[in-house]
Coordinates of N, CA, C and O and ligand atoms in Angstrom, one line a residue:
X95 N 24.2 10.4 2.0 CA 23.4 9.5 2.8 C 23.4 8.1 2.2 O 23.4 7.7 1.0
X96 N 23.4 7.3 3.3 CA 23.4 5.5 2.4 C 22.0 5.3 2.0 O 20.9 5.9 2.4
X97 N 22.3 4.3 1.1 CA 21.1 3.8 0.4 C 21.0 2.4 0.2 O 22.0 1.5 0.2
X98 N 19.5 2.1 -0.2 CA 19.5 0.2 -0.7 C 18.8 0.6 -1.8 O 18.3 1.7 -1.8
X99 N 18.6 -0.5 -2.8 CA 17.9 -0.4 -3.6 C 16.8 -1.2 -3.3 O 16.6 -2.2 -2.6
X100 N 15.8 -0.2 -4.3 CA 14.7 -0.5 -3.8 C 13.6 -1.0 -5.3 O 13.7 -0.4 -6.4
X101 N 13.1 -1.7 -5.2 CA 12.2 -2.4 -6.4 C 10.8 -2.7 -6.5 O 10.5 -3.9 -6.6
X102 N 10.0 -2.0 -6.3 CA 8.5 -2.0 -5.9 C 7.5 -2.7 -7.6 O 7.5 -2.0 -8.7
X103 N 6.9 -3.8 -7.5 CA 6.5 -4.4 -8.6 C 4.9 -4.7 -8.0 O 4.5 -5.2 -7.0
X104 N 4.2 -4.2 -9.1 CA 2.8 -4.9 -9.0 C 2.5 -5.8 -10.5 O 2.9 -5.3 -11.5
X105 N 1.9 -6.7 -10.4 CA 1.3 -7.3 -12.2 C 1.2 -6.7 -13.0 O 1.5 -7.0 -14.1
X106 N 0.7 -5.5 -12.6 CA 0.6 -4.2 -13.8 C 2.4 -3.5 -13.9 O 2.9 -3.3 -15.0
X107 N 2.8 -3.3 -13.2 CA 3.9 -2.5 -13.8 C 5.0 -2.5 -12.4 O 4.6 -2.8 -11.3
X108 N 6.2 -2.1 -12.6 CA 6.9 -1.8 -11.9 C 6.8 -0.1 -11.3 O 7.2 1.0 -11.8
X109 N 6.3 -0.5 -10.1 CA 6.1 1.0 -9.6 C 7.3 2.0 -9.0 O 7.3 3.2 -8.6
X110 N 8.1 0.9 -9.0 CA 9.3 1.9 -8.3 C 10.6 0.8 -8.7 O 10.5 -0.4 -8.7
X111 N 12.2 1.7 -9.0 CA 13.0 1.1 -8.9 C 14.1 1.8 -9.1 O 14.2 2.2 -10.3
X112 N 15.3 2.3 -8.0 CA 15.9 3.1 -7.6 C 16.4 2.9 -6.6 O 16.1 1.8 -6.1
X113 N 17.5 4.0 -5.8 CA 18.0 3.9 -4.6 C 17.1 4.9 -3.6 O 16.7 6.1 -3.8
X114 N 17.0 4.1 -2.7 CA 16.1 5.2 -1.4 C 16.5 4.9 -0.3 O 17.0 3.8 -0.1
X115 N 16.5 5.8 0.9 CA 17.0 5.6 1.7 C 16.5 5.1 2.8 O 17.2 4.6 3.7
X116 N 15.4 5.2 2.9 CA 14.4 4.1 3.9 C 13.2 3.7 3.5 O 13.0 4.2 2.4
X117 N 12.3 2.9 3.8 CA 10.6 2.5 3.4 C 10.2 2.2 4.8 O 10.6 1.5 5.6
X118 N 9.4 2.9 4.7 CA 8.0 1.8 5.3 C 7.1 1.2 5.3 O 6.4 1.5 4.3
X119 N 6.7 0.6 5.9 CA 5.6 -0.1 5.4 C 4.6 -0.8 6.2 O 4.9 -0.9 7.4
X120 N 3.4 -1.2 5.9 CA 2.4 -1.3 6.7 C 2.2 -2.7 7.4 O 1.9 -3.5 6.5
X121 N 2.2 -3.1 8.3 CA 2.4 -4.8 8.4 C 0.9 -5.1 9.8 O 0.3 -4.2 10.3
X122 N 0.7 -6.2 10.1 CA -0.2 -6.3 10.9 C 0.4 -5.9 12.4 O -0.2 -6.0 13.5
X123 N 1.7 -5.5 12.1 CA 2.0 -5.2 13.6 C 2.1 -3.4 13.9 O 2.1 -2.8 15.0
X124 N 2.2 -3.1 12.7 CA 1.9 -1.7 12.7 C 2.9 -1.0 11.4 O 2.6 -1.2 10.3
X125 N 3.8 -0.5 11.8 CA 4.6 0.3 10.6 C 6.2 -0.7 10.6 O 6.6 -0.9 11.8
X126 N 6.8 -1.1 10.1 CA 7.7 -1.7 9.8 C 8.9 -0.7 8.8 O 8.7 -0.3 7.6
X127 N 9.9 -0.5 9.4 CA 11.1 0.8 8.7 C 12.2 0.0 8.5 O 12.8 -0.8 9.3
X128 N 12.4 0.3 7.1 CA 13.6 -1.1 6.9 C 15.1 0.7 6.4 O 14.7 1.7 5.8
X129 N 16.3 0.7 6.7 CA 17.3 1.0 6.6 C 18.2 0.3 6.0 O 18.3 -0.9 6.2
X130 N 19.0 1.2 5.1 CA 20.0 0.3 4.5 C 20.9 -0.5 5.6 O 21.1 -0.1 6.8
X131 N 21.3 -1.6 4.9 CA 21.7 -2.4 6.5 C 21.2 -3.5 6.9 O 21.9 -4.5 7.2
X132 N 20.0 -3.5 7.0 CA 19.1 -3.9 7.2 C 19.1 -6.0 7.2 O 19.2 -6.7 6.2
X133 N 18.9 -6.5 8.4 CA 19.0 -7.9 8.1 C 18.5 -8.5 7.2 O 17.9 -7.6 6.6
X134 N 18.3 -9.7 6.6 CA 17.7 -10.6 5.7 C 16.6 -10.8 6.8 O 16.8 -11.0 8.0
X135 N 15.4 -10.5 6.2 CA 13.8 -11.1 6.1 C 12.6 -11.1 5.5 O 12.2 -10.0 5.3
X136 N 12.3 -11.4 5.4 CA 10.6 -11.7 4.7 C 9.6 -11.1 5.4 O 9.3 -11.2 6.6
X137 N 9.0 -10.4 4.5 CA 7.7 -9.6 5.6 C 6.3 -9.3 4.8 O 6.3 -8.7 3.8
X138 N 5.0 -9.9 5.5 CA 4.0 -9.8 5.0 C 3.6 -8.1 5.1 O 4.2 -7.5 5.9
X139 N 2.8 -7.7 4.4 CA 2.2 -6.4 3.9 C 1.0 -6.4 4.1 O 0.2 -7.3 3.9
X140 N 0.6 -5.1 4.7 CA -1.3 -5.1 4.5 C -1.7 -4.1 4.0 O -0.9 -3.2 3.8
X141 N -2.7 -3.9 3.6 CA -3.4 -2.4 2.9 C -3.0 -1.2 4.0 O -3.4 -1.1 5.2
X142 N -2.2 -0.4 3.4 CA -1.8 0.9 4.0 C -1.3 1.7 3.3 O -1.6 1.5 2.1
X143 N -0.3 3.1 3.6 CA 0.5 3.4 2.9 C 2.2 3.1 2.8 O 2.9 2.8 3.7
X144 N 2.6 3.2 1.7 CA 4.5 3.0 2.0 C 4.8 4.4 2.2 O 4.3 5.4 1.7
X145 N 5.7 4.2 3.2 CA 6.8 5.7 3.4 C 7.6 5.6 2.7 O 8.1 4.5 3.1
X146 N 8.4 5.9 1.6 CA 9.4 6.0 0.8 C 10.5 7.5 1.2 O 10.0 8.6 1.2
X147 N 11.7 7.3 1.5 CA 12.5 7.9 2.0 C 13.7 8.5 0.2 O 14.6 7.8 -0.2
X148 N 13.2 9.6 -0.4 CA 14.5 9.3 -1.8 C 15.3 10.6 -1.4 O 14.8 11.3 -0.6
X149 N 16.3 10.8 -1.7 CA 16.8 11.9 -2.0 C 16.6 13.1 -0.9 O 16.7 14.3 -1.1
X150 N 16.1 12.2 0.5 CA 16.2 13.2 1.7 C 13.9 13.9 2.0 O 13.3 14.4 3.0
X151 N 13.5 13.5 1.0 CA 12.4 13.3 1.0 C 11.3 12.1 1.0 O 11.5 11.1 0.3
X152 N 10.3 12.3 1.8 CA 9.5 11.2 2.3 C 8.1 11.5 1.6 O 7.3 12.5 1.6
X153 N 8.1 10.0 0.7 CA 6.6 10.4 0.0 C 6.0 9.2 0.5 O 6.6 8.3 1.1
X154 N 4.4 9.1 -0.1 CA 3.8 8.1 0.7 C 3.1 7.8 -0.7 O 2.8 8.7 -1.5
X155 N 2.9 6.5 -0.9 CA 2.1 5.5 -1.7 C 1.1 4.9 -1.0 O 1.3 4.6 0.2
X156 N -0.4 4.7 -1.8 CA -1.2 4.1 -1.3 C -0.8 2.1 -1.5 O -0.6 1.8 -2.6
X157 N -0.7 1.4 -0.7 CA -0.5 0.0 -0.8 C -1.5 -1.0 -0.6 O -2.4 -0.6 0.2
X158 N -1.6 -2.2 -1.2 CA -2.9 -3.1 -1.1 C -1.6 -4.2 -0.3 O -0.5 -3.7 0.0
X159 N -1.9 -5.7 -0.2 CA -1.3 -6.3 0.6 C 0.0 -7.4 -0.2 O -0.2 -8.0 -1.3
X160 N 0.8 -7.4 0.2 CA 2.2 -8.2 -0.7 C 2.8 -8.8 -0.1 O 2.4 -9.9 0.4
X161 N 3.9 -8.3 0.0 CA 5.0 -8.9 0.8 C 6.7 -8.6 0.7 O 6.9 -9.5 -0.2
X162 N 7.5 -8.2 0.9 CA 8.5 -8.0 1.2 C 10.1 -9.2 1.5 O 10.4 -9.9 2.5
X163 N 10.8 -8.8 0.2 CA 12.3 -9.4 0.6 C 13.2 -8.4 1.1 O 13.0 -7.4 0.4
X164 N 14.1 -8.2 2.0 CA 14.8 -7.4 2.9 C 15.9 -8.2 3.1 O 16.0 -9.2 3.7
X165 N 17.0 -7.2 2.2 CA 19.1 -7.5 2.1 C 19.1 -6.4 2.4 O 18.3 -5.4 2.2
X166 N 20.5 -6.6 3.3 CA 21.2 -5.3 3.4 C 21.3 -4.1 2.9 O 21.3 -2.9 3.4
X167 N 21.6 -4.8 1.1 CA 21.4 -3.9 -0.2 C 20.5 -3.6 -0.9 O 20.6 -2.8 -1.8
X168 N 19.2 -4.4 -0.4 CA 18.5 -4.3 -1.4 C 16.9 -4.7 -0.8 O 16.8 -5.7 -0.1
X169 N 15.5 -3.9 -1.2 CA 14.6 -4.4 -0.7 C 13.6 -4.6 -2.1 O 13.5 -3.9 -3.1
X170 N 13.0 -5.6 -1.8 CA 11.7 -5.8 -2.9 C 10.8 -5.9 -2.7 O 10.4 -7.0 -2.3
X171 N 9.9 -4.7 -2.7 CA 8.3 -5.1 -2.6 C 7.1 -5.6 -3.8 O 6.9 -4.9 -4.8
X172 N 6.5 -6.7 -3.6 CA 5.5 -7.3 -4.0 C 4.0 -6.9 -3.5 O 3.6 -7.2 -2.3
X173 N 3.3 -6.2 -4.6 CA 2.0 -5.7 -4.2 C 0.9 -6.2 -5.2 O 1.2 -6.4 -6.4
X174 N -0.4 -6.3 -4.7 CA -1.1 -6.0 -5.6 C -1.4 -5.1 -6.6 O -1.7 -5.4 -7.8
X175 N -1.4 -3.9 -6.0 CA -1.9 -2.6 -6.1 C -0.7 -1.4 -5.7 O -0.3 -1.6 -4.6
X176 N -0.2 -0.2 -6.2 CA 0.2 0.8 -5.6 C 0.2 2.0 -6.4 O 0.4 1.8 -7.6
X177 N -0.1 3.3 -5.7 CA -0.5 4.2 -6.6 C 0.5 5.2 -5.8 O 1.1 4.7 -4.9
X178 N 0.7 6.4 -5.9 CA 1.4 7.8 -5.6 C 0.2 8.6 -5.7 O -0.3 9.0 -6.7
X179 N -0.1 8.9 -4.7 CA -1.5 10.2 -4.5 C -1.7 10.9 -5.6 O -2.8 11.4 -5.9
X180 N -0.5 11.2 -6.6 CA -1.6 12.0 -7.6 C -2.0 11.1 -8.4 O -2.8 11.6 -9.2
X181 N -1.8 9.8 -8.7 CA -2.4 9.0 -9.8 C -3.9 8.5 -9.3 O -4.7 7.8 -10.0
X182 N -4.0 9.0 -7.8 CA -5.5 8.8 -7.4 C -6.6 9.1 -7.7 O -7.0 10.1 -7.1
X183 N -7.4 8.6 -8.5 CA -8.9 9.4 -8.2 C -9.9 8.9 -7.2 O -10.5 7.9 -6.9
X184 N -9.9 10.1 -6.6 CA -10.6 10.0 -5.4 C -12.4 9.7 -5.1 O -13.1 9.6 -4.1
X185 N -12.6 9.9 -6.8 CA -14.0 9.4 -6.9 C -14.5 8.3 -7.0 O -15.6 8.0 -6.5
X186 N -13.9 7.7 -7.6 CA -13.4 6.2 -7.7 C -13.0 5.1 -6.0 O -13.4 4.2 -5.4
X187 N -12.1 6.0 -6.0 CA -12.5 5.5 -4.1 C -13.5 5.9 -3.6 O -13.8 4.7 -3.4
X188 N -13.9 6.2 -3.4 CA -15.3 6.6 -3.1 C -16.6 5.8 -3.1 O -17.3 5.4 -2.2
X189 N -16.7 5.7 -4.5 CA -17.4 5.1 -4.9 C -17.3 3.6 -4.6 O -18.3 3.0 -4.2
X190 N -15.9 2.9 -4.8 CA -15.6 1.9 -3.9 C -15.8 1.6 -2.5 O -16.3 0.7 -1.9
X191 N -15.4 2.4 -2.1 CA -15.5 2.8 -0.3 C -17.3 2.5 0.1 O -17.7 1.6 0.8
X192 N -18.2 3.3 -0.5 CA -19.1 2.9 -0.6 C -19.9 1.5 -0.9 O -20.5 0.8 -0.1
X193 N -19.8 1.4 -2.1 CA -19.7 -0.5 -2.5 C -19.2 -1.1 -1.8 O -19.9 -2.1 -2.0
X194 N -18.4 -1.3 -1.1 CA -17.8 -1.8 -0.1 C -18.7 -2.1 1.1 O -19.2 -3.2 1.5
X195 N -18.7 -0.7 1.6 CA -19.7 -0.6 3.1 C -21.1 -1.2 2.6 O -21.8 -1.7 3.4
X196 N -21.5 -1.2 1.2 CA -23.0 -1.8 1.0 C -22.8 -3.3 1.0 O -23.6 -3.8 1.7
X197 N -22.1 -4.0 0.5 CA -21.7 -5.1 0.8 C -21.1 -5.8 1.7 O -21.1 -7.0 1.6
X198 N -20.5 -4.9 2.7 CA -20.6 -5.2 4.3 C -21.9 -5.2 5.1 O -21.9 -5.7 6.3
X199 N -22.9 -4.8 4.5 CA -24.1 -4.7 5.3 C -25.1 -6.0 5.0 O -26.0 -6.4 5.8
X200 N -24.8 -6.8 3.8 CA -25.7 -7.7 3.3 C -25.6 -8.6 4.0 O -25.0 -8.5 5.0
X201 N -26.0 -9.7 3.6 CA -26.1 -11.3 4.2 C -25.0 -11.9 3.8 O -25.7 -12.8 3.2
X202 N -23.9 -12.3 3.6 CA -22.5 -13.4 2.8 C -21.9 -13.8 3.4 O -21.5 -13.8 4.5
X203 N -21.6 -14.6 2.1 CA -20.2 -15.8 2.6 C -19.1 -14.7 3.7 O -19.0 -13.5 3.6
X204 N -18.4 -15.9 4.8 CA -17.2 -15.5 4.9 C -16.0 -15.1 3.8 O -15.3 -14.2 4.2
X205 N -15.8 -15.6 2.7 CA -14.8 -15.2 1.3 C -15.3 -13.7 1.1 O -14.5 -12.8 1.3
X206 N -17.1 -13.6 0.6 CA -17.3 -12.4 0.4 C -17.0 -11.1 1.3 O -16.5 -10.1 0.9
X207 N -17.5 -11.5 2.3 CA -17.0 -10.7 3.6 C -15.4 -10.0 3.5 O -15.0 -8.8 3.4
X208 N -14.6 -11.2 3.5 CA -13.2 -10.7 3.5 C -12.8 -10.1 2.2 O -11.8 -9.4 2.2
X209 N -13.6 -10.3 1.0 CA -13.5 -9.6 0.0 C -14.1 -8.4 -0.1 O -13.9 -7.7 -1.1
X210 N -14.7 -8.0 1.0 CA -15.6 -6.3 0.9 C -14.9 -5.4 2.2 O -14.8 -4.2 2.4
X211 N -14.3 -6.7 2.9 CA -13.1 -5.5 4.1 C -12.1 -5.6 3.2 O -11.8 -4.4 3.3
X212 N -11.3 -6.1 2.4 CA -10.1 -5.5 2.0 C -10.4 -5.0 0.5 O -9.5 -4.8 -0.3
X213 N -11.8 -4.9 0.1 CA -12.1 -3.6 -0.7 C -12.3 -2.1 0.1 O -11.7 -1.0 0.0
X214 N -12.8 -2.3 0.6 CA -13.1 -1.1 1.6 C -11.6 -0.4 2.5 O -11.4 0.8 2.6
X215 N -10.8 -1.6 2.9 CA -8.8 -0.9 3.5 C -8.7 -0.3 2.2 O -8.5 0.9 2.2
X216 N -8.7 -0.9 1.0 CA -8.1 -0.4 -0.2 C -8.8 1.0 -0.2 O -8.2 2.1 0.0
X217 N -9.8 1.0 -0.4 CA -10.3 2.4 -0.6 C -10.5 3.7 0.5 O -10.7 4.9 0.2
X218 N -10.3 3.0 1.6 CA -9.6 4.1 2.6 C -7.9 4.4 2.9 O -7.4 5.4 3.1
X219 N -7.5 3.3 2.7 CA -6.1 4.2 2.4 C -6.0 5.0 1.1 O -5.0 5.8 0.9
X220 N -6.9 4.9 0.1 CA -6.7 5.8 -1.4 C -7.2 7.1 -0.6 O -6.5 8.1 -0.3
X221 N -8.0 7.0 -0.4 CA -8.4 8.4 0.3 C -7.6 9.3 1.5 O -7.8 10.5 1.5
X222 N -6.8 8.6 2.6 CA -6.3 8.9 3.7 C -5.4 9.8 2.7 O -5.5 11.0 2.8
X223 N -4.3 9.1 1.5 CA -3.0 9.5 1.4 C -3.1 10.3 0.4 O -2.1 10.9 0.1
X224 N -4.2 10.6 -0.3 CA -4.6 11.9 -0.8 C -5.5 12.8 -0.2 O -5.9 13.7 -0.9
X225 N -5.8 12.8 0.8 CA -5.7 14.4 1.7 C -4.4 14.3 2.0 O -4.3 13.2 2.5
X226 N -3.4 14.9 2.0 CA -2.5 16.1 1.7 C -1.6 16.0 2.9 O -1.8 16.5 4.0
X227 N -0.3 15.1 2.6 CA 0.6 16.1 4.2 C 0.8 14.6 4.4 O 0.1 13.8 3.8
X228 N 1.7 14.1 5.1 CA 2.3 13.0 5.9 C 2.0 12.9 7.3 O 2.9 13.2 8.0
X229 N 0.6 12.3 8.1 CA 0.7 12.3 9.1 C 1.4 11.5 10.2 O 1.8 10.3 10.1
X230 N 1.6 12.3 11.2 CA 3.1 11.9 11.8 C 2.4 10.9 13.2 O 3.1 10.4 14.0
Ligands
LIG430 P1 -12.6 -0.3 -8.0 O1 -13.9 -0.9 -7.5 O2 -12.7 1.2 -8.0 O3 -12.1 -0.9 -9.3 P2 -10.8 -1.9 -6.5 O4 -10.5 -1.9 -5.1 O5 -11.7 -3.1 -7.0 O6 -11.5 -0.5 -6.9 P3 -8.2 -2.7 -7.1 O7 -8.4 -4.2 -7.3 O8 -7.7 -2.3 -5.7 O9 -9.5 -1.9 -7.4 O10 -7.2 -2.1 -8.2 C1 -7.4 -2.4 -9.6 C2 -6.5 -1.5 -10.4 O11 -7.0 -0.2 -10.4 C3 -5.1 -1.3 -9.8 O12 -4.2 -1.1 -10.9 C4 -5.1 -0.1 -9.0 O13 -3.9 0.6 -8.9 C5 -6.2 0.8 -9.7 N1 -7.0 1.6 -8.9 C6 -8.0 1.2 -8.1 N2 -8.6 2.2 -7.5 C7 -8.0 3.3 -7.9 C8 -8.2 4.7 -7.7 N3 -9.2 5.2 -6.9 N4 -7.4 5.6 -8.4 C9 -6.5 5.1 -9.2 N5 -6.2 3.9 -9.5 C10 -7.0 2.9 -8.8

């Protein structure tokens, strides 16, 4: 099966770097699937999960918002944040998820505001992609 390489980096660490044979990824237009092949472009990211395509298997990562370079050969994603469902603790989201919605309810700034909805995407995609299974 063809492949691109793939390079997934957050500030903390490099979370992925290998050959895979497809990604997806989350964008404000909905799911975005890059194939080897694949034209040159630039693509913003939003809190969701990545579809990662390796070795004929499709796993899913929780993702916060980045951005994307896209070659033929080669794709690079830039994130904040990314985790693989088992490095999740789900209490922790939770507990975020929560904090979140309490801080959506108060009186604040617009900054704060946008700072308590993309606390809260982050901690429902941690949650979504650990219950279990790849929804189709
Ligand atoms: P919290 O309030 O729980 O810290 P947060 O949304 O503020 O959540 P982020 O800024 O999204 O946290 O992430 C900070 C770091 O913690 C990143 O390295 C991220 O991968 C990790 N992280 C955040 N939440 C979880 C979780 N539930 N399980 C595992 N790692 C997490």
């Amino acid at each position: 099966m063809s492949a691109f390489h793939l390079t997934i980096l957050t500030p903390e660490h490099a979370f992925f770097e290998g050959d895979a044979e497809a990604i997806a990824f989350p964008t404000v237009d909905g799911l975005f699937g890059v194939l080897p092949g694949h034209q040159p472009e630039v693509v913003i990211l939003t809190e969701g999960a990545l579809r990662i395509t390796i070795g004929g298997v499709t796993r899913e990562a929780a993702a916060s918002d980045g951005f994307v370079t896209i070659l033929p050969e080669s794709v690079t994603v830039i994130l904040q944040t990314a985790e693989w469902p088992e490095d999740i603790d789900r209490r922790r989201a939770e507990e975020a998820r929560r904090e979140a919605e309490e801080a959506l309810r108060q009186r604040q700034s617009q900054r704060e505001y946008a700072l308590a909805k993309s606390m809260l995407a982050r901690a429902m995609v941690r949650l979504r992609v650990t219950k279990g299974g790849i929804r189709k």
